Short mmCIF file of C-alpha atoms and ligand atoms in Angstrom, two decimals:
data_model
loop_
_atom_site.label_atom_id
_atom_site.label_comp_id
_atom_site.label_asym_id
_atom_site.label_seq_id
_atom_site.Cartn_x
_atom_site.Cartn_y
_atom_site.Cartn_z
CA MET A 1 -0.19 0.02 0.07
CA GLU A 2 1.25 3.54 -0.93
CA THR A 3 1.73 5.68 2.21
CA ILE A 4 -0.42 8.60 2.81
CA LYS A 5 2.65 10.81 2.31
CA GLN A 6 3.60 9.31 -1.17
CA LYS A 7 0.15 9.60 -2.25
CA PHE A 8 -0.14 13.16 -1.13
CA HIS A 9 3.17 13.91 -2.70
CA ALA A 10 2.00 12.41 -6.03
CA ILE A 11 -1.32 14.27 -6.09
CA ALA A 12 0.29 17.48 -5.23
CA GLU A 13 2.82 17.34 -7.95
CA SER A 14 -0.07 16.97 -10.62
CA LYS A 15 -2.18 19.65 -8.87
CA SER A 16 0.69 22.04 -8.71
CA ALA A 17 1.31 21.41 -12.57
CA GLU A 18 -2.32 22.16 -13.07
CA ILE A 19 -2.06 25.40 -11.11
CA LYS A 20 0.86 26.62 -12.86
CA GLU A 21 -0.82 26.13 -16.31
CA PHE A 22 -4.13 27.55 -14.98
CA ILE A 23 -2.12 30.87 -13.72
CA LYS A 24 -0.14 30.82 -17.11
CA ILE A 25 -3.50 31.06 -19.13
CA TYR A 26 -5.67 33.11 -16.66
CA GLY A 27 -3.39 34.78 -14.42
CA ASP A 28 -4.51 38.35 -15.51
CA THR A 29 -8.31 37.38 -15.57
CA THR A 30 -10.39 39.51 -13.21
CA ILE A 31 -12.80 37.59 -11.32
CA GLU A 32 -14.79 40.07 -9.40
CA GLU A 33 -14.41 43.75 -8.38
CA ILE A 34 -14.16 45.03 -4.89
CA LYS A 35 -16.48 47.44 -3.21
CA VAL A 36 -15.54 50.05 -0.92
CA SER A 37 -17.83 48.70 1.76
CA GLN A 38 -16.22 45.30 1.71
CA LEU A 39 -12.90 46.81 3.07
CA TYR A 40 -14.86 48.02 5.96
CA GLN A 41 -17.01 45.06 6.38
CA GLY A 42 -14.70 42.13 7.38
CA MET A 43 -13.91 41.48 3.71
CA ARG A 44 -17.30 39.62 3.23
CA GLY A 45 -17.82 38.03 0.07
CA MET A 46 -14.49 39.01 -1.27
CA THR A 47 -12.61 36.09 -2.87
CA ALA A 48 -9.23 36.15 -1.59
CA LEU A 49 -7.90 32.67 -0.83
CA VAL A 50 -7.58 29.26 -2.36
CA SER A 51 -8.01 25.94 -0.57
CA GLU A 52 -8.35 22.52 -2.44
CA ILE A 53 -9.94 20.94 0.60
CA SER A 54 -13.50 22.33 1.06
CA LEU A 55 -15.84 24.80 -0.29
CA LEU A 56 -18.75 26.61 1.19
CA ASP A 57 -22.05 27.24 -0.63
CA ALA A 58 -24.08 29.90 1.28
CA ASN A 59 -27.37 27.93 0.88
CA GLU A 60 -26.14 24.25 0.67
CA GLY A 61 -23.50 24.35 3.28
CA ILE A 62 -20.11 22.93 3.42
CA ARG A 63 -18.65 20.12 1.03
CA PHE A 64 -15.39 18.46 1.94
CA ARG A 65 -13.69 17.63 -1.26
CA GLY A 66 -16.98 17.68 -3.05
CA PHE A 67 -18.85 15.67 -0.31
CA THR A 68 -21.76 17.00 1.55
CA ILE A 69 -21.90 16.38 5.27
CA PRO A 70 -24.66 13.56 4.76
CA GLU A 71 -22.60 12.05 2.06
CA LEU A 72 -19.69 11.97 4.44
CA VAL A 73 -21.66 10.47 7.11
CA GLU A 74 -22.68 7.59 4.92
CA LYS A 75 -19.51 7.13 2.81
CA LEU A 76 -16.58 7.45 5.11
CA PRO A 77 -15.24 4.20 6.55
CA LYS A 78 -16.47 3.38 10.32
CA ALA A 79 -15.29 1.47 13.26
CA PRO A 80 -16.71 -1.68 13.77
CA ASN A 81 -20.27 -1.54 15.51
CA SER A 82 -20.34 2.10 14.57
CA THR A 83 -22.65 4.07 12.43
CA GLN A 84 -20.69 7.41 12.60
CA PRO A 85 -17.66 8.43 10.12
CA LEU A 86 -14.11 7.97 11.31
CA PRO A 87 -12.49 11.53 11.44
CA GLU A 88 -9.15 10.03 10.50
CA ALA A 89 -10.62 8.92 7.13
CA LEU A 90 -11.80 12.38 6.62
CA PHE A 91 -8.15 13.56 7.12
CA TYR A 92 -7.22 11.22 4.50
CA LEU A 93 -9.86 12.45 2.25
CA LEU A 94 -8.98 16.14 2.94
CA LEU A 95 -5.34 15.48 2.30
CA VAL A 96 -5.39 13.34 -0.81
CA GLY A 97 -8.80 13.98 -2.04
CA GLU A 98 -10.07 10.45 -2.04
CA ILE A 99 -12.29 8.42 0.38
CA PRO A 100 -9.97 5.90 1.91
CA THR A 101 -10.51 2.45 2.03
CA VAL A 102 -10.85 0.64 5.65
CA GLU A 103 -7.33 -0.33 5.25
CA GLU A 104 -6.05 3.07 4.50
CA THR A 105 -8.22 4.55 7.17
CA GLU A 106 -6.53 1.97 9.70
CA TYR A 107 -3.08 3.05 8.42
CA VAL A 108 -3.95 6.70 9.43
CA SER A 109 -5.37 5.55 12.80
CA ASN A 110 -2.03 3.78 13.60
CA LEU A 111 0.06 6.72 12.40
CA PHE A 112 -1.73 8.77 14.99
CA LYS A 113 -1.36 6.33 17.67
CA GLU A 114 2.46 5.99 17.03
CA ARG A 115 2.95 9.60 17.25
CA SER A 116 0.50 10.25 20.22
CA ALA A 117 3.02 10.53 23.39
CA ILE A 118 3.43 14.06 24.76
CA PRO A 119 6.48 14.97 26.72
CA GLN A 120 6.23 15.51 30.29
CA TYR A 121 7.45 19.25 30.12
CA VAL A 122 4.32 19.90 28.03
CA PHE A 123 2.10 18.89 30.98
CA ASN A 124 4.34 20.75 33.24
CA ALA A 125 3.96 24.15 31.16
CA ILE A 126 0.12 23.45 31.65
CA GLU A 127 0.41 22.85 35.27
CA ALA A 128 2.14 26.38 35.68
CA LEU A 129 -1.29 27.96 35.01
CA PRO A 130 -3.82 28.43 37.60
CA VAL A 131 -6.41 25.52 37.17
CA ALA A 132 -9.10 28.14 36.74
CA SER A 133 -7.52 29.28 33.38
CA HIS A 134 -9.85 28.76 30.51
CA PRO A 135 -9.40 25.42 28.88
CA MET A 136 -8.58 27.32 25.48
CA THR A 137 -5.69 28.99 27.14
CA GLN A 138 -4.39 25.92 28.44
CA PHE A 139 -5.04 24.18 25.21
CA VAL A 140 -2.78 26.99 23.33
CA VAL A 141 -0.21 26.97 25.97
CA GLY A 142 0.21 23.13 25.55
CA ILE A 143 0.43 23.32 21.67
CA MET A 144 3.01 26.18 22.06
CA ALA A 145 5.06 24.04 24.56
CA LEU A 146 4.88 21.05 21.97
CA GLN A 147 6.51 23.46 19.36
CA THR A 148 9.92 22.32 20.59
CA GLU A 149 9.18 18.95 18.81
CA SER A 150 8.91 20.85 15.61
CA LYS A 151 10.67 18.87 12.73
CA PHE A 152 10.19 21.87 10.35
CA ALA A 153 11.76 24.36 12.90
CA ALA A 154 14.66 22.18 13.19
CA ALA A 155 15.11 21.29 9.51
CA TYR A 156 14.82 25.03 8.67
CA SER A 157 17.47 26.09 11.26
CA LYS A 158 19.84 23.43 9.56
CA GLY A 159 19.22 25.08 6.11
CA ILE A 160 16.69 22.79 4.33
CA ASN A 161 16.23 23.38 0.52
CA LYS A 162 12.82 25.15 0.07
CA LYS A 163 11.66 22.31 -2.19
CA GLU A 164 11.64 20.09 0.77
CA TYR A 165 9.79 22.16 3.07
CA TRP A 166 6.52 20.38 2.80
CA ASP A 167 8.18 17.14 4.10
CA PRO A 168 8.74 18.24 7.74
CA ILE A 169 5.48 20.32 7.64
CA PHE A 170 3.68 17.24 6.69
CA GLU A 171 5.48 15.41 9.63
CA ASP A 172 4.75 18.06 12.15
CA SER A 173 0.95 18.22 11.07
CA LEU A 174 0.63 14.59 11.72
CA ASP A 175 2.55 14.63 15.01
CA LEU A 176 0.50 17.37 16.26
CA ILE A 177 -3.08 15.84 15.16
CA ALA A 178 -1.93 12.68 16.95
CA LYS A 179 -1.16 14.48 20.15
CA LEU A 180 -4.17 16.67 20.39
CA PRO A 181 -6.60 14.03 22.04
CA ARG A 182 -4.16 13.33 24.89
CA LEU A 183 -3.53 17.27 25.34
CA ALA A 184 -7.35 17.92 25.29
CA ALA A 185 -8.16 15.23 27.74
CA TYR A 186 -5.35 16.12 29.95
CA ILE A 187 -6.72 19.56 30.31
CA TYR A 188 -10.19 18.38 30.85
CA ARG A 189 -9.24 15.94 33.76
CA ARG A 190 -6.94 18.56 35.42
CA LYS A 191 -9.59 21.12 35.50
CA TYR A 192 -12.64 19.15 36.24
CA LYS A 193 -11.70 15.69 37.48
CA ASN A 194 -9.09 16.46 40.17
CA ASN A 195 -6.34 15.66 37.63
CA GLU A 196 -7.02 12.10 37.69
CA GLN A 197 -5.66 11.13 34.18
CA ILE A 198 -6.63 8.32 32.09
CA GLU A 199 -4.07 6.64 29.78
CA ALA A 200 -4.68 6.04 26.07
CA ASP A 201 -6.26 2.78 25.07
CA PRO A 202 -4.24 1.81 21.86
CA SER A 203 -7.15 -0.47 20.66
CA LEU A 204 -9.43 2.44 20.17
CA ASP A 205 -9.77 4.94 17.18
CA TRP A 206 -8.60 8.54 17.48
CA ALA A 207 -12.18 9.77 18.44
CA ALA A 208 -13.08 7.00 20.61
CA ASN A 209 -9.68 7.30 22.52
CA LEU A 210 -10.42 10.85 23.20
CA ALA A 211 -13.77 9.85 24.59
CA HIS A 212 -12.00 7.17 26.76
CA MET A 213 -9.35 9.54 27.95
CA LEU A 214 -11.97 12.29 28.83
CA GLY A 215 -13.57 9.55 31.10
CA TYR A 216 -16.64 8.74 28.92
CA GLU A 217 -16.96 5.14 28.07
CA ASP A 218 -20.45 5.27 26.90
CA HIS A 219 -20.67 3.90 23.22
CA GLY A 220 -23.09 6.80 22.41
CA PHE A 221 -20.49 9.26 23.43
CA GLN A 222 -17.80 7.60 21.42
CA GLU A 223 -20.11 7.78 18.51
CA LEU A 224 -20.69 11.42 19.22
CA MET A 225 -16.92 12.18 19.24
CA ARG A 226 -16.66 10.50 15.84
CA LEU A 227 -19.27 12.65 14.34
CA TYR A 228 -18.33 15.76 16.22
CA LEU A 229 -14.64 15.47 15.17
CA THR A 230 -15.57 14.90 11.60
CA ILE A 231 -18.00 17.77 11.15
CA HIS A 232 -16.06 20.54 12.93
CA ALA A 233 -12.78 19.85 10.79
CA ASP A 234 -13.04 22.53 8.12
CA HIS A 235 -15.25 25.36 6.90
CA GLU A 236 -13.42 26.75 3.62
CA ALA A 237 -10.22 28.73 4.28
CA GLY A 238 -11.70 32.16 5.27
CA ASN A 239 -12.96 31.53 8.62
CA VAL A 240 -10.97 32.91 11.47
CA SER A 241 -9.18 29.80 12.82
CA ALA A 242 -8.39 28.39 9.17
CA HIS A 243 -7.38 31.72 7.78
CA THR A 244 -5.12 32.60 10.82
CA THR A 245 -3.40 29.18 10.62
CA HIS A 246 -2.91 29.93 6.88
CA LEU A 247 -1.94 33.47 7.34
CA VAL A 248 0.70 32.56 10.08
CA GLY A 249 1.99 29.62 8.42
CA SER A 250 2.68 31.67 5.26
CA ALA A 251 5.48 33.24 7.36
CA LEU A 252 7.01 29.82 7.43
CA SER A 253 5.95 29.63 11.09
CA ASP A 254 5.95 25.83 11.95
CA PRO A 255 2.47 23.94 12.18
CA TYR A 256 2.67 24.42 16.06
CA LEU A 257 3.18 28.04 15.86
CA SER A 258 0.46 28.30 13.03
CA PHE A 259 -2.05 26.09 14.75
CA ALA A 260 -1.67 27.85 17.99
CA ALA A 261 -2.40 31.10 16.46
CA GLY A 262 -5.59 29.65 14.80
CA MET A 263 -6.85 28.29 18.19
CA ASN A 264 -6.47 31.97 19.49
CA GLY A 265 -8.93 32.85 16.96
CA LEU A 266 -11.22 29.87 17.56
CA ALA A 267 -11.32 31.11 21.04
CA GLY A 268 -13.49 34.25 20.18
CA PRO A 269 -17.13 34.26 20.98
CA LEU A 270 -18.04 35.23 17.49
CA HIS A 271 -16.19 31.98 16.19
CA GLY A 272 -15.72 28.70 18.14
CA LEU A 273 -16.36 29.91 21.65
CA ALA A 274 -19.88 30.32 20.65
CA ASN A 275 -20.48 26.62 21.37
CA GLN A 276 -20.03 27.40 25.13
CA GLU A 277 -22.00 30.56 25.04
CA VAL A 278 -24.92 28.70 23.53
CA ILE A 279 -25.20 26.33 26.55
CA LYS A 280 -24.29 29.02 28.99
CA TRP A 281 -27.21 31.13 27.62
CA ILE A 282 -29.62 28.21 27.61
CA PHE A 283 -28.70 27.36 31.22
CA GLU A 284 -29.45 31.04 32.32
CA MET A 285 -32.54 30.99 30.29
CA ILE A 286 -33.65 27.76 32.27
CA GLU A 287 -32.60 29.41 35.52
CA LYS A 288 -34.48 32.79 34.68
CA ILE A 289 -37.58 31.17 33.53
CA GLY A 290 -37.72 28.53 36.18
CA THR A 291 -38.33 25.50 33.99
CA ASP A 292 -36.56 22.89 31.78
CA GLU A 293 -39.63 22.82 29.60
CA PRO A 294 -40.05 26.42 28.39
CA THR A 295 -43.00 27.35 26.14
CA ALA A 296 -42.20 28.96 22.60
CA ASP A 297 -43.65 32.39 24.10
CA GLN A 298 -41.10 32.16 27.14
CA ILE A 299 -38.05 31.24 24.73
CA SER A 300 -39.29 34.25 22.52
CA GLN A 301 -39.31 36.74 25.38
CA TYR A 302 -35.95 35.59 26.45
CA VAL A 303 -34.51 35.95 22.85
CA LYS A 304 -36.10 39.48 22.78
CA ASP A 305 -34.54 40.46 26.13
CA THR A 306 -31.00 39.20 24.93
CA LEU A 307 -31.19 41.35 21.71
CA ALA A 308 -32.50 44.29 23.66
CA SER A 309 -29.58 44.08 26.08
CA GLY A 310 -27.29 44.36 23.10
CA LYS A 311 -25.99 40.87 22.85
CA VAL A 312 -26.18 38.44 19.87
CA VAL A 313 -28.07 35.19 20.12
CA PRO A 314 -25.23 32.65 20.27
CA GLY A 315 -25.11 29.78 17.61
CA TYR A 316 -27.19 31.78 15.15
CA GLY A 317 -26.02 33.72 12.00
CA HIS A 318 -23.13 33.26 9.85
CA ALA A 319 -20.74 35.21 7.76
CA VAL A 320 -21.21 33.23 4.57
CA LEU A 321 -24.19 30.67 5.33
CA ARG A 322 -27.68 31.91 4.35
CA LYS A 323 -29.51 28.69 5.49
CA THR A 324 -29.46 26.06 8.22
CA ASP A 325 -25.98 24.78 8.64
CA PRO A 326 -25.86 21.16 7.53
CA ARG A 327 -23.58 20.55 10.47
CA PHE A 328 -26.41 21.68 12.72
CA THR A 329 -28.78 19.24 11.01
CA ALA A 330 -26.32 16.26 11.13
CA GLN A 331 -26.30 16.86 15.00
CA GLN A 332 -30.22 17.22 14.99
CA GLU A 333 -30.28 13.74 13.30
CA PHE A 334 -27.98 12.15 15.88
CA GLY A 335 -30.21 13.61 18.62
CA LYS A 336 -33.33 12.37 17.05
CA HIS A 337 -32.04 9.09 16.72
CA ILE A 338 -30.29 8.67 20.09
CA MET A 339 -32.03 10.99 22.56
CA PRO A 340 -35.32 12.13 21.23
CA ASN A 341 -36.85 12.83 24.72
CA ASP A 342 -33.77 14.77 26.23
CA LYS A 343 -35.14 17.92 27.69
CA LEU A 344 -32.17 20.17 26.76
CA VAL A 345 -31.96 18.76 23.26
CA ASN A 346 -35.74 19.65 22.92
CA ILE A 347 -34.99 23.08 23.98
CA VAL A 348 -32.55 23.33 21.38
CA TRP A 349 -34.94 22.27 18.77
CA LYS A 350 -37.77 24.59 20.21
CA ILE A 351 -35.03 27.65 19.90
CA TYR A 352 -34.70 26.62 16.29
CA GLU A 353 -38.36 27.23 15.76
CA VAL A 354 -38.41 30.48 17.60
CA VAL A 355 -35.17 32.35 16.82
CA PRO A 356 -35.21 32.63 13.14
CA PRO A 357 -38.40 34.91 12.77
CA ILE A 358 -37.09 37.20 15.38
CA LEU A 359 -33.81 37.61 14.03
CA GLU A 360 -35.36 38.11 10.54
CA ALA A 361 -37.62 40.69 12.00
CA THR A 362 -34.59 42.91 13.06
CA GLY A 363 -34.21 43.60 9.31
CA LYS A 364 -30.37 43.46 9.79
CA VAL A 365 -29.47 39.94 10.45
CA LYS A 366 -28.21 38.54 7.14
CA ASN A 367 -28.64 34.74 8.31
CA PRO A 368 -31.30 34.03 10.90
CA TRP A 369 -30.61 30.24 10.86
CA PRO A 370 -28.47 28.19 13.29
CA ASN A 371 -24.92 27.18 12.79
CA VAL A 372 -22.99 24.35 13.87
CA ASP A 373 -22.36 25.65 17.59
CA ALA A 374 -26.20 25.98 18.31
CA HIS A 375 -26.50 22.26 18.71
CA SER A 376 -23.14 20.52 19.93
CA GLY A 377 -23.36 21.42 23.72
CA ALA A 378 -26.75 19.77 24.37
CA LEU A 379 -25.40 16.63 22.85
CA LEU A 380 -22.53 16.75 25.13
CA VAL A 381 -24.40 17.54 28.20
CA HIS A 382 -26.71 14.55 27.56
CA TYR A 383 -23.62 12.29 28.14
CA GLY A 384 -22.80 14.28 31.37
CA MET A 385 -20.29 16.81 30.00
CA LYS A 386 -21.68 19.97 31.39
CA GLU A 387 -18.26 21.83 31.59
CA TYR A 388 -19.09 23.99 28.73
CA GLU A 389 -16.00 26.00 28.87
CA PHE A 390 -14.18 22.82 27.65
CA TYR A 391 -16.35 22.73 24.41
CA THR A 392 -14.20 25.00 22.28
CA VAL A 393 -11.14 22.53 22.86
CA LEU A 394 -13.09 19.84 21.23
CA PHE A 395 -14.04 22.09 18.49
CA GLY A 396 -10.14 22.80 18.12
CA VAL A 397 -9.18 19.06 18.07
CA SER A 398 -11.25 18.69 15.02
CA ARG A 399 -10.26 21.91 13.42
CA ALA A 400 -6.86 20.75 13.31
CA LEU A 401 -7.58 18.04 10.67
CA GLY A 402 -8.75 20.93 8.27
CA VAL A 403 -6.26 23.64 8.81
CA LEU A 404 -3.29 21.34 9.12
CA SER A 405 -4.13 19.59 5.85
CA ASN A 406 -4.43 23.22 4.43
CA LEU A 407 -0.93 23.88 5.69
CA CYS A 408 0.54 20.71 4.12
CA TRP A 409 -1.03 21.86 0.77
CA ASN A 410 -0.09 25.42 1.12
CA ARG A 411 3.76 24.46 1.64
CA ILE A 412 3.77 21.69 -1.20
CA LEU A 413 2.22 24.19 -3.55
CA GLY A 414 4.80 26.73 -2.41
CA MET A 415 2.36 29.48 -1.56
CA PRO A 416 4.09 32.80 -0.67
CA LEU A 417 3.88 35.10 2.23
CA GLU A 418 0.53 36.41 2.63
CA ARG A 419 0.38 40.11 2.64
CA PRO A 420 -2.70 41.96 1.32
CA LYS A 421 -2.54 45.65 0.75
CA SER A 422 -4.44 47.98 3.31
CA MET A 423 -5.45 51.46 2.67
CA THR A 424 -6.26 54.59 4.78
CA THR A 425 -9.87 56.12 4.20
CA ASP A 426 -8.09 59.19 2.75
CA ALA A 427 -6.38 57.06 0.14
CA LEU A 428 -9.56 55.35 -0.48
CA LYS A 429 -11.26 58.60 -1.21
CA GLU A 430 -8.68 59.63 -3.71
CA ILE A 431 -9.18 56.69 -5.61
CA VAL A 432 -13.00 57.02 -5.65
CA ASN A 433 -12.64 60.74 -6.59
CA GLU A 434 -10.43 59.88 -9.58
CA LYS A 435 -13.20 57.42 -10.81
N1 CMX B 1 -27.70 37.63 17.03
C1 CMX B 1 -27.99 39.06 17.11
N2 CMX B 1 -27.44 39.83 16.18
C2 CMX B 1 -26.83 39.22 15.14
C3 CMX B 1 -26.66 37.72 15.07
C4 CMX B 1 -27.14 37.05 16.06
N3 CMX B 1 -27.15 35.67 16.17
N4 CMX B 1 -26.00 37.64 13.81
C5 CMX B 1 -25.82 38.79 13.29
N5 CMX B 1 -26.25 39.76 14.11
C6 CMX B 1 -26.18 41.10 13.84
C7 CMX B 1 -24.76 41.61 13.70
O1 CMX B 1 -24.11 41.71 14.94
C8 CMX B 1 -24.74 42.93 12.84
O2 CMX B 1 -25.18 43.97 13.73
P1 CMX B 1 -24.63 45.38 13.77
O3 CMX B 1 -25.12 46.01 12.36
O4 CMX B 1 -25.35 46.08 14.68
O5 CMX B 1 -23.18 45.24 13.89
C9 CMX B 1 -25.87 42.64 11.93
O6 CMX B 1 -26.78 41.41 12.46
C10 CMX B 1 -25.41 42.10 10.56
O7 CMX B 1 -24.51 40.96 10.79
P2 CMX B 1 -24.39 39.82 9.63
O8 CMX B 1 -23.91 40.33 8.51
O9 CMX B 1 -25.72 39.14 9.61
O10 CMX B 1 -23.40 38.91 10.17
P3 CMX B 1 -21.90 39.06 10.35
O11 CMX B 1 -21.43 38.29 8.96
O12 CMX B 1 -21.25 40.25 10.35
O13 CMX B 1 -21.55 37.97 11.64
C11 CMX B 1 -21.57 36.31 13.09
C12 CMX B 1 -21.48 36.64 11.53
C13 CMX B 1 -21.48 34.63 13.16
C14 CMX B 1 -20.29 36.87 13.76
C15 CMX B 1 -22.80 36.77 13.70
O14 CMX B 1 -24.06 36.08 13.10
C16 CMX B 1 -22.93 36.35 15.15
O15 CMX B 1 -22.40 37.09 16.06
N6 CMX B 1 -23.50 35.20 15.58
C17 CMX B 1 -23.53 34.75 16.95
C18 CMX B 1 -22.26 34.14 17.32
C19 CMX B 1 -22.03 32.81 16.61
O16 CMX B 1 -22.87 31.85 16.78
N7 CMX B 1 -20.75 32.75 16.20
C20 CMX B 1 -20.53 31.28 15.72
C21 CMX B 1 -20.41 31.30 14.03
C22 CMX B 1 -19.90 29.78 13.66
C23 CMX B 1 -18.65 29.47 13.99
O17 CMX B 1 -17.56 30.20 13.51
O18 CMX B 1 -18.46 28.59 14.81
#
């Protein structure tokens, strides 16, 4: 069997030739004009990046290598007695563009197992932080401590040929992904379970092993982790965590530095931290209203109070999507199948009925529909994981699959330092006046 590295190299060589030819013929073709407003509005709708691994349609949602979320759930290889996709199979797909066989998936699983050990000094670095530190802070400190392991940084300091950069970037990416479940579980057990750590079980796949090390042996929770780590992996290259990882990587910062930067972006409440904000907001609603079976009218009033106090409704809206996020729907399907009577999950579904018309009525929210973060927390709570500050770390473990695949591609394609032009308002006015 060809290794994933050999396959990636061969596919990238042919893609590289294709791109060179494409640029040669169409390099001067204009694809769209930029409006002044876009410069002030977070570059919405402005095409500025290339990523081979995923594409987001505003109405349909994300496709990974051309596959929708339901197609991935159906087609990606599964563990024995499982109905959920294996995230290591998704990683293979993102990297080489093909759905792997069961054998190829096992090969990736084993690569992750072989590379999963974490040096003690990484845990010591985390231990230097107060236990009360946010899990995302501990996560980023752990990733930064791991950076001393970087094969790319070592090779670069020795003077590696630029044509070979991709090789240690690839190795670092695999190493880092392999270590993330242990790192995440360590932080969880440290903060919430008296630092009673659970060793890895080498018989388990990447996601099930994370469930095990977190302390959740329930088959349902393992299944949830497989789904969760698959659907959160990527969302095109322009979102904050993907774009930051890509940008920092373009300076030839190694995958540890680049991914840590991306995780700092994921920790923002308008991005990945929204998953904790959703559950916090729902718990506060239950407390305020005084029931875990609120009526539509009660939820409606709570949503209006949230908006009136100048806050966003967490889990709703999106910079690109204009319909319900298929990652929300995939989780809803999971919930309907496994826990149709769970009260918290039912609140999430009721909120889904109540919120869109209210946001639509504001006249300014471009997408009133739920995103991935609106659902994930309630599923975790079902299995007993109520420590919502930890949720974004789980998102981060999954996001590594996408952003690090992208980093491998950027480096093998020899993407340059990213450096867009910025303007002052006066300079923009001059351009507009000249026109
Ligand atoms: N609740 C209240 N107001 C919202 C809103 C929401 N859920 N979503 C958008 N708006 C508001 C914006 O704050 C903005 O208001 P102002 O004009 O007063 O500044 C207005 O509607 C227009 O915004 P938009 O163009 O519809 O949305 P943006 O592209 O600017 O922002 C996002 C997108 C995700 C930041 C925004 O929808 C939001 O804050 N949602 C809640 C937080 C959230 O769920 N984030 C997670 C996104 C998914 C992820 O990355 O994980």
